[in-house]
CSV table of C-alpha atoms in Angstrom, one decimal:
chain,number,residue,atom,x,y,z
A,29,UNK,CA,182.6,47.8,31.3
A,30,UNK,CA,179.5,48.1,29.3
A,31,UNK,CA,178.8,50.5,26.8
A,32,UNK,CA,176.4,53.1,28.6
A,33,UNK,CA,173.4,53.0,26.6
A,34,UNK,CA,174.0,50.1,24.6
A,35,UNK,CA,174.1,46.1,25.2
A,36,UNK,CA,177.6,46.0,24.1
A,37,UNK,CA,179.7,44.4,26.5
A,38,UNK,CA,183.8,44.6,25.0
A,39,UNK,CA,185.1,43.6,28.6
A,40,UNK,CA,183.5,39.7,27.8
A,41,UNK,CA,185.2,37.3,25.3
A,42,UNK,CA,183.7,36.2,22.3
A,43,UNK,CA,182.0,33.6,21.2
A,44,UNK,CA,181.6,32.2,16.9
A,45,UNK,CA,178.5,30.3,16.4
A,46,UNK,CA,178.8,28.8,13.4
A,47,UNK,CA,174.8,28.0,12.5
A,48,UNK,CA,172.2,30.1,12.7
A,49,UNK,CA,169.0,27.1,13.1
A,50,UNK,CA,167.3,26.0,15.7
A,51,UNK,CA,169.8,24.1,17.5
A,52,UNK,CA,172.4,27.3,16.6
A,53,UNK,CA,170.3,29.8,18.5
A,54,UNK,CA,169.8,27.8,21.4
A,55,UNK,CA,173.0,27.5,21.8
A,56,UNK,CA,174.3,30.8,21.3
A,57,UNK,CA,171.4,31.8,23.8
A,58,UNK,CA,173.3,30.4,26.1
A,59,UNK,CA,177.0,31.6,25.6
A,60,UNK,CA,175.5,35.2,24.9
A,61,UNK,CA,175.2,35.0,28.9
A,62,UNK,CA,178.6,35.0,29.5
A,63,UNK,CA,180.0,35.9,25.8
A,64,UNK,CA,179.5,38.4,23.1
A,65,UNK,CA,178.3,36.4,20.0
A,66,UNK,CA,179.3,36.5,16.5
A,67,UNK,CA,177.1,34.1,14.3
A,68,UNK,CA,177.8,32.9,11.2
A,69,UNK,CA,175.1,31.5,8.7
A,70,UNK,CA,174.7,30.7,4.7
A,71,UNK,CA,171.5,33.1,5.3
A,72,UNK,CA,173.0,36.0,5.7
A,73,UNK,CA,169.4,38.0,6.6
A,74,UNK,CA,168.4,35.3,9.0
A,75,UNK,CA,171.4,35.3,11.0
A,76,UNK,CA,170.7,39.2,11.1
A,77,UNK,CA,167.4,38.7,12.2
A,78,UNK,CA,168.1,36.5,15.4
A,79,UNK,CA,171.1,39.1,16.0
A,80,UNK,CA,168.5,42.2,15.8
A,81,UNK,CA,165.9,39.8,18.6
A,82,UNK,CA,169.2,38.9,20.9
A,83,UNK,CA,170.2,42.5,20.9
A,84,UNK,CA,166.8,44.0,21.7
A,85,UNK,CA,166.8,41.0,24.7
A,86,UNK,CA,170.3,42.5,25.9
A,87,UNK,CA,172.4,40.4,23.6
A,88,UNK,CA,175.8,41.9,22.7
A,89,UNK,CA,175.4,40.0,18.5
A,90,UNK,CA,176.3,40.7,15.1
A,91,UNK,CA,175.8,38.7,12.5
A,92,UNK,CA,178.2,37.3,9.5
A,93,UNK,CA,177.8,35.8,6.4
A,94,UNK,CA,179.6,32.3,5.8
A,95,UNK,CA,179.2,29.4,4.0
A,96,UNK,CA,181.1,26.7,5.5
A,97,UNK,CA,181.5,25.3,1.6
A,98,UNK,CA,183.2,28.2,0.9
A,99,UNK,CA,186.5,29.1,2.1
A,100,UNK,CA,186.6,32.4,1.2
A,101,UNK,CA,183.8,32.9,3.6
A,102,UNK,CA,186.0,30.8,6.2
A,103,UNK,CA,188.7,33.2,5.7
A,104,UNK,CA,186.4,36.0,5.6
A,105,UNK,CA,185.2,35.0,9.0
A,106,UNK,CA,188.4,33.7,11.0
A,107,UNK,CA,189.1,37.6,10.1
A,108,UNK,CA,185.8,38.8,11.5
A,109,UNK,CA,186.4,37.1,15.0
A,110,UNK,CA,190.0,37.8,15.2
A,111,UNK,CA,189.0,41.7,14.8
A,112,UNK,CA,186.5,41.4,17.4
A,113,UNK,CA,189.5,40.0,20.0
A,114,UNK,CA,189.0,38.2,23.0
A,115,UNK,CA,188.3,35.0,20.5
A,116,UNK,CA,187.3,32.0,23.5
A,117,UNK,CA,184.7,29.8,22.3
A,118,UNK,CA,183.9,28.3,19.2
A,119,UNK,CA,181.0,26.6,18.5
A,120,UNK,CA,180.2,24.9,15.3
A,121,UNK,CA,176.5,23.5,14.6
A,122,UNK,CA,175.8,23.7,11.3
A,123,UNK,CA,175.6,20.4,9.9
A,124,UNK,CA,173.3,18.8,7.1
A,125,UNK,CA,170.4,15.5,8.1
A,126,UNK,CA,169.7,12.7,5.9
A,127,UNK,CA,167.0,14.3,4.8
A,128,UNK,CA,169.4,16.5,2.4
A,129,UNK,CA,169.6,13.6,0.3
A,130,UNK,CA,172.7,14.0,-1.5
A,131,UNK,CA,176.4,12.7,-0.1
A,132,UNK,CA,178.0,15.6,-1.9
A,133,UNK,CA,176.8,17.9,0.5
A,134,UNK,CA,176.5,16.2,3.4
A,135,UNK,CA,179.9,15.1,3.3
A,136,UNK,CA,180.7,19.1,2.5
A,137,UNK,CA,179.3,21.0,5.2
A,138,UNK,CA,179.3,18.4,7.5
A,139,UNK,CA,183.1,17.0,7.6
A,140,UNK,CA,185.0,19.1,5.1
A,141,UNK,CA,183.5,22.7,6.3
A,142,UNK,CA,183.7,21.3,9.8
A,143,UNK,CA,187.7,21.1,9.3
A,144,UNK,CA,188.3,24.1,6.9
A,145,UNK,CA,186.7,25.9,10.2
A,146,UNK,CA,189.1,24.2,12.8
A,147,UNK,CA,192.3,24.7,10.8
A,148,UNK,CA,191.0,28.5,10.3
A,149,UNK,CA,190.5,28.5,14.1
A,150,UNK,CA,193.6,28.0,15.3
A,151,UNK,CA,195.0,30.8,14.8
A,152,UNK,CA,192.5,32.7,16.1
A,153,UNK,CA,191.2,31.3,19.2
A,154,UNK,CA,193.0,32.7,22.4
A,155,UNK,CA,194.7,30.5,24.9
A,156,UNK,CA,192.5,29.4,27.3
A,157,UNK,CA,189.8,28.9,24.6
A,158,UNK,CA,187.7,25.9,23.2
A,159,UNK,CA,186.0,24.3,20.1
A,160,UNK,CA,183.0,22.6,20.8
A,161,UNK,CA,181.7,20.9,17.3
A,162,UNK,CA,178.4,19.6,17.3
A,163,UNK,CA,178.4,15.4,15.8
A,164,UNK,CA,175.5,13.2,16.4
A,165,UNK,CA,175.1,9.9,17.7
A,166,UNK,CA,174.4,8.1,14.5
A,167,UNK,CA,179.1,8.8,15.1
A,168,UNK,CA,178.4,5.6,17.2
A,169,UNK,CA,175.3,3.5,15.6
A,170,UNK,CA,178.3,1.3,13.3
A,171,UNK,CA,182.0,1.0,13.0
A,172,UNK,CA,183.9,2.5,10.2
A,173,UNK,CA,185.4,0.2,8.1
A,174,UNK,CA,189.2,0.5,9.0
A,175,UNK,CA,189.8,1.3,5.1
A,176,UNK,CA,188.0,4.1,4.9
A,177,UNK,CA,189.5,5.4,8.4
A,178,UNK,CA,193.1,7.2,5.9
A,179,UNK,CA,190.6,8.5,3.5
A,180,UNK,CA,188.4,10.1,5.9
A,181,UNK,CA,191.4,11.5,8.9
A,182,UNK,CA,191.9,13.7,5.7
A,183,UNK,CA,189.0,16.0,4.6
A,184,UNK,CA,191.0,19.1,3.3
A,185,UNK,CA,192.5,16.3,0.3
A,186,UNK,CA,191.0,18.4,-2.9
A,187,UNK,CA,189.4,15.7,-4.5
A,188,UNK,CA,188.3,14.3,-0.7
A,189,UNK,CA,184.7,13.7,-1.3
A,190,UNK,CA,185.4,12.0,-4.9
A,191,UNK,CA,188.0,9.4,-3.5
A,192,UNK,CA,185.3,8.4,-0.6
A,193,UNK,CA,182.7,8.2,-3.1
A,194,UNK,CA,184.4,5.9,-5.4
A,195,UNK,CA,185.9,3.7,-2.4
A,196,UNK,CA,182.2,3.4,-1.6
A,197,UNK,CA,180.5,2.5,-4.9
A,198,UNK,CA,177.0,2.2,-4.6
A,199,UNK,CA,177.0,2.5,-0.9
A,200,UNK,CA,177.6,5.9,-1.7
A,201,UNK,CA,174.1,7.3,0.0
A,202,UNK,CA,173.0,10.1,2.4
A,203,UNK,CA,172.8,8.1,5.2
A,204,UNK,CA,176.0,6.6,5.0
A,205,UNK,CA,177.3,10.6,4.5
A,206,UNK,CA,175.8,11.4,7.6
A,207,UNK,CA,176.8,8.5,9.7
A,208,UNK,CA,180.5,8.6,8.2
A,209,UNK,CA,180.7,12.9,8.1
A,210,UNK,CA,179.6,12.2,12.5
A,211,UNK,CA,181.8,10.0,13.0
A,212,UNK,CA,185.3,11.4,11.1
A,213,UNK,CA,184.1,14.6,12.7
A,214,UNK,CA,184.6,12.9,16.2
A,215,UNK,CA,188.1,11.7,14.9
A,216,UNK,CA,188.9,14.9,13.6
A,217,UNK,CA,188.4,15.9,17.4
A,218,UNK,CA,190.5,13.8,18.4
A,219,UNK,CA,193.4,13.7,16.1
A,220,UNK,CA,193.3,18.0,16.5
A,221,UNK,CA,193.9,17.3,20.3
A,222,UNK,CA,197.6,17.9,20.8
A,223,UNK,CA,198.0,20.7,17.8
A,224,UNK,CA,195.0,22.7,19.8
A,225,UNK,CA,196.6,21.9,23.0
A,226,UNK,CA,200.2,23.1,22.6
A,227,UNK,CA,198.4,26.4,21.9
A,228,UNK,CA,196.6,26.4,25.2
A,229,UNK,CA,192.8,25.5,23.2
A,230,UNK,CA,190.8,22.6,23.9
A,231,UNK,CA,188.3,21.1,21.2
A,232,UNK,CA,185.4,18.5,21.5
A,233,UNK,CA,182.6,17.2,19.8
A,234,UNK,CA,179.2,16.9,21.2
A,235,UNK,CA,177.0,14.3,20.0
A,236,UNK,CA,173.5,14.4,20.7
A,237,UNK,CA,171.5,11.3,20.9
A,238,UNK,CA,167.2,11.6,19.5
A,239,UNK,CA,167.5,15.6,20.0
A,240,UNK,CA,163.6,17.7,19.8
A,241,UNK,CA,164.3,20.0,16.9
A,242,UNK,CA,162.9,21.3,14.0
A,243,UNK,CA,165.7,19.8,11.5
A,244,UNK,CA,164.9,16.5,14.0
A,245,UNK,CA,161.6,16.7,13.5
A,246,UNK,CA,161.7,16.4,9.6
A,247,UNK,CA,163.9,13.9,9.9
A,248,UNK,CA,161.1,11.1,11.2
A,249,UNK,CA,159.5,11.3,8.0
A,250,UNK,CA,162.4,10.5,6.1
A,251,UNK,CA,163.9,7.4,8.8
A,252,UNK,CA,161.4,4.5,9.0
A,253,UNK,CA,163.9,3.4,11.9
A,254,UNK,CA,163.8,6.3,14.1
A,255,UNK,CA,161.2,5.9,15.9
A,256,UNK,CA,161.9,2.6,16.2
A,257,UNK,CA,165.4,4.2,18.2
A,258,UNK,CA,163.1,6.6,20.5
A,259,UNK,CA,161.2,3.6,21.8
A,260,UNK,CA,164.7,2.3,22.5
A,261,UNK,CA,166.0,5.1,24.6
A,262,UNK,CA,166.7,4.1,28.1
A,263,UNK,CA,165.3,7.1,29.3
A,264,UNK,CA,162.5,6.9,27.0
A,265,UNK,CA,162.2,11.2,25.2
A,266,UNK,CA,164.3,12.7,22.9
A,267,UNK,CA,166.9,15.3,24.9
A,268,UNK,CA,165.5,19.0,24.2
A,269,UNK,CA,168.0,22.0,22.6
A,270,UNK,CA,168.5,23.7,26.1
A,271,UNK,CA,169.6,20.6,27.3
A,272,UNK,CA,172.5,20.3,24.4
A,273,UNK,CA,173.1,24.1,24.6
A,274,UNK,CA,173.7,23.3,28.8
A,275,UNK,CA,176.7,20.3,28.0
A,276,UNK,CA,178.0,22.7,25.2
A,277,UNK,CA,178.2,25.9,27.5
A,278,UNK,CA,179.8,23.7,30.3
A,279,UNK,CA,182.4,22.7,27.4
A,280,UNK,CA,183.2,26.2,26.9
A,281,UNK,CA,183.5,27.1,30.9
A,282,UNK,CA,186.7,27.0,33.2
A,283,UNK,CA,184.7,23.9,34.3
A,284,UNK,CA,185.6,21.9,31.3
A,285,UNK,CA,188.9,23.0,31.8
A,286,UNK,CA,191.1,19.2,31.2
A,287,UNK,CA,188.7,18.3,28.9
A,288,UNK,CA,189.4,18.0,25.3
A,289,UNK,CA,190.1,14.8,22.3
A,290,UNK,CA,187.0,13.2,22.9
A,291,UNK,CA,183.7,13.2,22.3
A,292,UNK,CA,180.6,13.8,24.7
A,293,UNK,CA,178.0,11.3,24.3
A,294,UNK,CA,174.3,13.3,25.1
A,295,UNK,CA,171.9,9.9,24.2
A,296,UNK,CA,169.8,9.4,26.8
A,297,UNK,CA,171.2,5.4,27.2
A,298,UNK,CA,170.7,5.1,23.3
A,299,UNK,CA,174.0,3.4,22.3
A,300,UNK,CA,174.2,1.6,25.5
A,301,UNK,CA,170.6,-0.1,24.4
A,302,UNK,CA,171.0,-0.9,21.3
A,303,UNK,CA,175.1,-1.1,20.8
A,304,UNK,CA,175.9,-2.7,24.5
A,305,UNK,CA,179.2,-4.1,23.7
A,306,UNK,CA,180.7,-1.1,21.5
């Protein structure tokens, strides 16, 4: 039952949303229609401001500080979620774009952090629950060299980023970090599906195409080819954050109860247009 005089809904399941940026908060609002919310972000003040706004609008939302590059922060997040109980949904939205211009930081956040969160929540999510990891259509833009796959499939090895940088050599740049981290994230969700399934859990990646978001708008300044991609998209526009949040909510719902170990590409047909034979 709802708690009298408040927006608290202890009878609802919990959704953990990692990342309080633009897309993260749109996803949180959509999930918050049927979940309690635990919103995690490196910027604790930002997360708390968002949660205060949500509570004033009738959502059941609390904030926690979490830097996904910090194992201790991730462990604390898992413990906090477990203490709340009935953890049904994990929406991992945090990520860095090529605009970060830092190979190490992009790999650490987009892949190593995501893998660490996935590992920590395997014992936290309750049967019937789902982990949804926001990826990118960039994962589909190029073929990953077969020689890199064993390394990319082991992101939690202690020297992972250094070893990958050594393999790439001069190609260890921000753009490569972004596309490889997203391709490896999609592979991670496929690889983990059997182990998650044994716990009664589902895990999927969700790859938006060109998305109208603050981060997406910033990337036009750093990528000369992005406008050409927009012009190539069959639907002729970017997707909205609301559209992505709607797909995320569907994947978290019982309507998607047989969807796991796969990537959901929401790109307006972009990959079909630019890589028709892939």
